[in-house]
Short mmCIF file of C-alpha atoms in Angstrom, two decimals:
data_model
loop_
_atom_site.label_atom_id
_atom_site.label_comp_id
_atom_site.label_asym_id
_atom_site.label_seq_id
_atom_site.Cartn_x
_atom_site.Cartn_y
_atom_site.Cartn_z
CA MET A 24 120.53 -88.17 29.98
CA THR A 25 121.79 -90.91 27.66
CA GLY A 26 124.55 -89.10 25.78
CA LEU A 27 127.96 -87.71 26.43
CA VAL A 28 129.12 -84.35 25.09
CA THR A 29 132.59 -84.67 23.62
CA SER A 30 135.29 -82.00 23.52
CA ALA A 31 134.13 -81.10 20.00
CA GLY A 32 130.67 -80.26 21.33
CA LEU A 33 128.99 -83.29 19.76
CA ALA A 34 126.64 -85.53 21.68
CA GLU A 35 127.53 -89.19 21.43
CA PRO A 36 125.22 -91.93 22.71
CA LEU A 37 126.38 -93.60 25.87
CA CYS A 38 124.11 -96.60 25.57
CA PRO A 39 120.78 -97.44 23.87
CA ARG A 40 117.96 -95.47 25.41
CA ASP A 41 116.04 -98.53 26.53
CA ASP A 42 119.01 -100.26 28.17
CA LEU A 43 119.25 -100.46 31.93
CA ARG A 44 122.24 -98.76 33.49
CA SER A 45 123.68 -101.96 34.86
CA GLY A 46 125.70 -104.94 33.78
CA PHE A 47 128.97 -105.32 31.95
CA PRO A 48 127.75 -104.00 28.55
CA TYR A 49 126.74 -100.72 30.17
CA TRP A 50 130.06 -100.53 32.03
CA LEU A 51 131.96 -101.19 28.80
CA ASP A 52 129.99 -98.47 27.00
CA SER A 53 130.79 -96.12 29.89
CA PHE A 54 134.48 -96.93 29.63
CA ARG A 55 134.55 -96.32 25.87
CA ALA A 56 132.67 -93.05 26.23
CA MET A 57 135.01 -91.82 28.96
CA LEU A 58 138.05 -92.79 26.88
CA ARG A 59 136.76 -90.62 24.03
CA TYR A 60 135.95 -87.78 26.39
CA ASP A 61 139.24 -87.89 28.31
CA TRP A 62 141.29 -88.23 25.14
CA GLY A 63 139.52 -85.20 23.69
CA ARG A 64 140.54 -83.18 26.74
CA LEU A 65 144.11 -84.46 27.02
CA ARG A 66 145.32 -84.90 23.45
CA GLN A 67 146.42 -81.27 23.08
CA TRP A 68 148.76 -81.76 26.06
CA VAL A 69 150.27 -85.11 25.07
CA GLY A 70 153.24 -83.59 23.25
CA MET A 71 154.07 -81.33 26.16
CA MET A 72 153.81 -84.22 28.62
CA VAL A 73 156.21 -86.34 26.58
CA VAL A 74 158.68 -83.45 26.36
CA ILE A 75 158.51 -82.80 30.12
CA GLN A 76 158.94 -86.49 30.89
CA THR A 77 161.91 -86.77 28.57
CA LEU A 78 163.55 -83.66 29.99
CA MET A 79 163.03 -84.86 33.55
CA GLY A 80 164.29 -88.39 32.93
CA ALA A 81 167.16 -87.61 30.56
CA GLY A 82 168.05 -84.34 32.29
CA MET A 83 168.39 -85.97 35.69
CA VAL A 84 170.44 -88.80 34.19
CA LEU A 85 172.82 -86.36 32.51
CA MET A 86 173.08 -84.30 35.69
CA TYR A 87 173.92 -87.32 37.88
CA GLY A 88 176.78 -88.07 35.51
CA PHE A 89 178.43 -84.80 36.56
CA PHE A 90 178.55 -85.91 40.20
CA TYR A 91 181.25 -88.52 39.57
CA PRO A 92 184.84 -87.77 38.52
CA SER A 93 184.82 -90.97 36.47
CA ILE A 94 181.99 -93.17 35.25
CA THR A 95 182.65 -96.90 35.59
CA PRO A 96 180.65 -99.33 33.42
CA GLU A 97 178.57 -100.46 36.42
CA ARG A 98 177.90 -96.88 37.48
CA ALA A 99 176.90 -95.98 33.93
CA LEU A 100 174.43 -98.89 33.91
CA TYR A 101 172.87 -97.72 37.17
CA ILE A 102 172.46 -94.19 35.85
CA ALA A 103 171.17 -95.18 32.40
CA THR A 104 168.68 -97.77 33.65
CA GLY A 105 167.33 -95.25 36.15
CA ALA A 106 166.19 -93.01 33.28
CA PRO A 107 162.79 -94.69 32.67
CA THR A 108 161.94 -94.55 36.38
CA LEU A 109 162.93 -90.89 36.58
CA ALA A 110 160.63 -90.23 33.60
CA LEU A 111 157.64 -92.17 34.97
CA ILE A 112 157.58 -90.67 38.45
CA PRO A 113 156.89 -87.03 37.43
CA LEU A 114 153.95 -87.99 35.23
CA GLY A 115 152.23 -90.11 37.85
CA LEU A 116 153.04 -88.09 40.95
CA VAL A 117 153.01 -84.58 39.45
CA MET A 118 151.06 -84.34 36.20
CA VAL A 119 148.16 -86.56 37.25
CA PRO A 120 147.53 -84.75 40.59
CA ASN A 121 147.96 -81.37 38.86
CA GLY A 122 145.46 -82.41 36.20
CA VAL A 123 142.89 -83.35 38.85
CA MET A 124 143.67 -80.13 40.72
CA GLN A 125 143.00 -78.02 37.61
CA ASP A 126 139.75 -79.91 36.99
CA LYS A 127 138.62 -79.11 40.54
CA LEU A 128 139.44 -75.42 40.15
CA GLN A 129 137.67 -75.18 36.78
CA GLY A 130 134.60 -77.16 37.83
CA THR A 131 135.30 -79.91 35.30
CA PHE A 132 135.87 -82.45 38.07
CA ASP A 133 132.29 -82.24 39.38
CA TYR A 134 130.92 -82.23 35.84
CA VAL A 135 132.70 -85.48 34.99
CA TRP A 136 131.38 -87.17 38.13
CA SER A 137 127.85 -86.05 37.20
CA LEU A 138 127.94 -87.87 33.86
CA PRO A 139 125.74 -90.99 33.51
CA THR A 140 128.69 -93.36 33.45
CA ARG A 141 130.09 -95.84 35.91
CA ARG A 142 132.60 -94.16 38.18
CA SER A 143 134.86 -97.19 38.04
CA ALA A 144 134.88 -96.75 34.25
CA GLN A 145 135.80 -93.09 34.69
CA MET A 146 138.71 -94.04 36.94
CA LEU A 147 139.94 -96.79 34.62
CA SER A 148 139.79 -94.41 31.66
CA THR A 149 142.09 -91.99 33.48
CA PHE A 150 144.46 -94.79 34.50
CA THR A 151 144.59 -96.17 30.95
CA LEU A 152 145.28 -92.89 29.17
CA TYR A 153 147.92 -91.63 31.58
CA THR A 154 149.64 -95.03 31.60
CA LEU A 155 149.86 -95.03 27.81
CA MET A 156 151.07 -91.43 27.79
CA ALA A 157 153.80 -92.34 30.28
CA LEU A 158 155.49 -94.81 27.94
CA PRO A 159 156.93 -92.57 25.14
CA GLY A 160 158.75 -90.28 27.58
CA ALA A 161 160.25 -93.23 29.44
CA VAL A 162 161.50 -94.78 26.19
CA LEU A 163 163.00 -91.50 24.95
CA ALA A 164 164.74 -90.90 28.28
CA LEU A 165 166.27 -94.39 28.11
CA LEU A 166 167.46 -93.83 24.53
CA ILE A 167 169.14 -90.54 25.47
CA ALA A 168 170.83 -92.21 28.45
CA PHE A 169 171.95 -95.08 26.20
CA TRP A 170 173.43 -92.57 23.75
CA ARG A 171 175.19 -90.58 26.49
CA TYR A 172 176.79 -93.48 28.37
CA GLY A 173 177.08 -96.08 25.62
CA VAL A 174 175.99 -98.90 27.91
CA HIS A 175 175.13 -102.38 26.70
CA LEU A 176 171.54 -103.33 27.50
CA SER A 177 170.25 -106.89 27.66
CA LEU A 178 166.46 -106.94 27.40
CA SER A 179 164.54 -109.67 29.20
CA PRO A 180 160.88 -110.77 29.05
CA ILE A 181 160.07 -109.12 32.38
CA LEU A 182 160.69 -105.65 30.91
CA LEU A 183 157.14 -105.23 29.58
CA PRO A 184 155.33 -106.15 32.82
CA ALA A 185 157.89 -104.09 34.75
CA VAL A 186 157.25 -100.97 32.67
CA LEU A 187 153.47 -101.37 32.76
CA LEU A 188 153.39 -102.04 36.50
CA CYS A 189 155.63 -99.04 37.25
CA ALA A 190 153.49 -96.77 35.07
CA VAL A 191 150.18 -98.00 36.51
CA MET A 192 151.47 -97.78 40.08
CA SER A 193 152.66 -94.21 39.59
CA VAL A 194 149.38 -93.11 37.99
CA THR A 195 147.09 -94.81 40.52
CA VAL A 196 148.96 -93.47 43.54
CA GLY A 197 149.04 -89.96 42.09
CA TYR A 198 145.34 -90.12 41.23
CA ALA A 199 144.40 -91.42 44.68
CA LEU A 200 146.47 -88.67 46.30
CA ALA A 201 144.68 -86.00 44.26
CA LEU A 202 141.25 -87.44 45.08
CA ALA A 203 141.90 -87.89 48.79
CA ILE A 204 143.00 -84.28 49.34
CA ARG A 205 140.06 -81.93 48.87
CA ASN A 206 142.00 -78.67 48.77
CA PRO A 207 143.83 -78.27 45.42
CA LEU A 208 146.38 -75.90 46.97
CA VAL A 209 147.33 -78.50 49.57
CA THR A 210 147.66 -81.05 46.76
CA ASN A 211 150.05 -78.75 44.94
CA VAL A 212 152.27 -78.26 48.01
CA ILE A 213 152.42 -81.98 48.81
CA VAL A 214 153.14 -82.99 45.21
CA ASN A 215 156.02 -80.53 44.85
CA ALA A 216 157.53 -81.55 48.19
CA LEU A 217 157.12 -85.23 47.30
CA ILE A 218 158.87 -85.00 43.94
CA PHE A 219 161.75 -83.08 45.54
CA VAL A 220 162.26 -85.76 48.18
CA VAL A 221 161.85 -88.65 45.74
CA LEU A 222 164.33 -87.40 43.15
CA LEU A 223 167.01 -86.48 45.69
CA PHE A 224 166.77 -89.25 48.27
CA SER A 225 165.62 -92.33 46.35
CA PRO A 226 168.18 -94.94 45.19
CA ILE A 227 167.18 -94.82 41.54
CA VAL A 228 170.54 -94.14 39.88
CA TYR A 229 172.76 -95.66 42.57
CA PRO A 230 172.66 -98.82 44.73
CA ALA A 231 170.39 -98.73 47.77
CA SER A 232 173.27 -100.16 49.81
CA GLN A 233 174.89 -96.71 49.77
CA LEU A 234 172.09 -95.32 51.94
CA PRO A 235 172.13 -95.22 55.75
CA GLY A 236 170.56 -98.30 57.28
CA TRP A 237 167.34 -96.61 58.39
CA LEU A 238 166.78 -94.98 54.98
CA PHE A 239 167.51 -98.28 53.25
CA ASP A 240 164.76 -99.90 55.35
CA VAL A 241 162.35 -97.09 54.47
CA HIS A 242 162.92 -97.63 50.76
CA ARG A 243 162.21 -101.33 51.09
CA VAL A 244 158.63 -100.26 51.80
CA LEU A 245 158.35 -97.26 49.47
CA PRO A 246 157.86 -98.06 45.77
CA PHE A 247 160.62 -95.96 44.17
CA GLU A 248 163.60 -98.24 44.70
CA SER A 249 161.45 -101.18 43.64
CA MET A 250 160.59 -99.35 40.41
CA ALA A 251 164.27 -98.91 39.63
CA GLN A 252 165.03 -102.55 40.48
CA VAL A 253 162.42 -104.12 38.22
CA MET A 254 163.46 -101.77 35.41
CA ARG A 255 167.10 -102.82 35.80
CA ALA A 256 166.12 -106.47 35.85
CA GLY A 257 164.35 -105.98 32.52
CA LEU A 258 167.17 -103.98 30.91
CA THR A 259 170.30 -105.76 32.16
CA THR A 260 171.63 -109.14 33.20
CA GLY A 261 172.98 -109.60 36.71
CA LEU A 262 172.67 -105.99 37.89
CA ALA A 263 169.34 -106.60 39.62
CA THR A 264 168.41 -110.10 40.73
CA ASP A 265 165.68 -111.62 42.88
CA VAL A 266 163.16 -108.87 42.10
CA GLY A 267 160.13 -110.84 43.24
CA LEU A 268 159.83 -108.72 46.38
CA SER A 269 160.07 -105.55 44.30
CA PHE A 270 157.16 -106.70 42.13
CA LEU A 271 155.15 -107.46 45.28
CA VAL A 272 155.87 -104.00 46.69
CA LEU A 273 154.76 -102.33 43.46
CA GLY A 274 151.67 -104.52 43.27
CA ALA A 275 150.76 -103.62 46.85
CA TRP A 276 151.12 -99.90 46.16
CA THR A 277 149.04 -100.24 42.99
CA LEU A 278 146.25 -102.02 44.86
CA ALA A 279 146.45 -99.46 47.66
CA GLY A 280 146.15 -96.61 45.16
CA CYS A 281 143.16 -98.23 43.45
CA ALA A 282 141.49 -98.99 46.79
CA ALA A 283 142.02 -95.45 48.09
CA ALA A 284 140.66 -93.94 44.88
CA ALA A 285 137.65 -96.29 44.91
CA TRP A 286 136.96 -95.45 48.56
CA VAL A 287 136.98 -91.71 47.87
CA VAL A 288 134.83 -92.12 44.76
CA GLY A 289 132.35 -94.29 46.65
CA ARG A 290 131.89 -91.60 49.30
CA ARG A 291 131.01 -88.90 46.75
CA HIS A 292 127.31 -88.20 46.31
#
């Protein structure tokens, strides 16, 4: 088999028939083919994903504003700059695992792994598409928060790497979680419990110093507070400083997600 059937039912060549299935050119052809295939499957859902992201991010930001009798400028900045993080987390930790879960239930998951493409290219295709799809919802959520609270943002050069790292980390961890758990029903339960805990008990729209000491220490290891910190550092001046450790935490979680996914993929026959 040297072709890949797209969502339109057309067979597209994966690589020249006489080429060996090895080397970087073959891997690159595999990646391009999987991008076309995955985009064909996901493009009908892109609009819905952006809407859900925006509703989650902006909706949570608007709701948190009702918790305070008065919104000080600093408090408004914390809430508004938490909007992109609140939009990125549901896509990576909910939509990605749910997508893998649906593929498992429908048999698409095994079909994709049977295709004559590099599995690392299949993984990277998923990471790339979901990361790109995460960005519009995060931007829209931030714009709505900016409109609601009228805060003054000061963009810095670290905003772009911060956004990309947060999006990639969220997607890779969610993907690894979905791969590592064989039972789709168990995946669904864990994902829903996780998003509940994250949105309620993570210092995303308020300073981590307001947490009890033990919970503050927990969030120094978990990635969610670090996501909010690097976002704030890219959107404001002085609100979040010395974010080097936060970048390291996010990088470690990204590598852990990639390693876990690669380990699970390598064990599949």
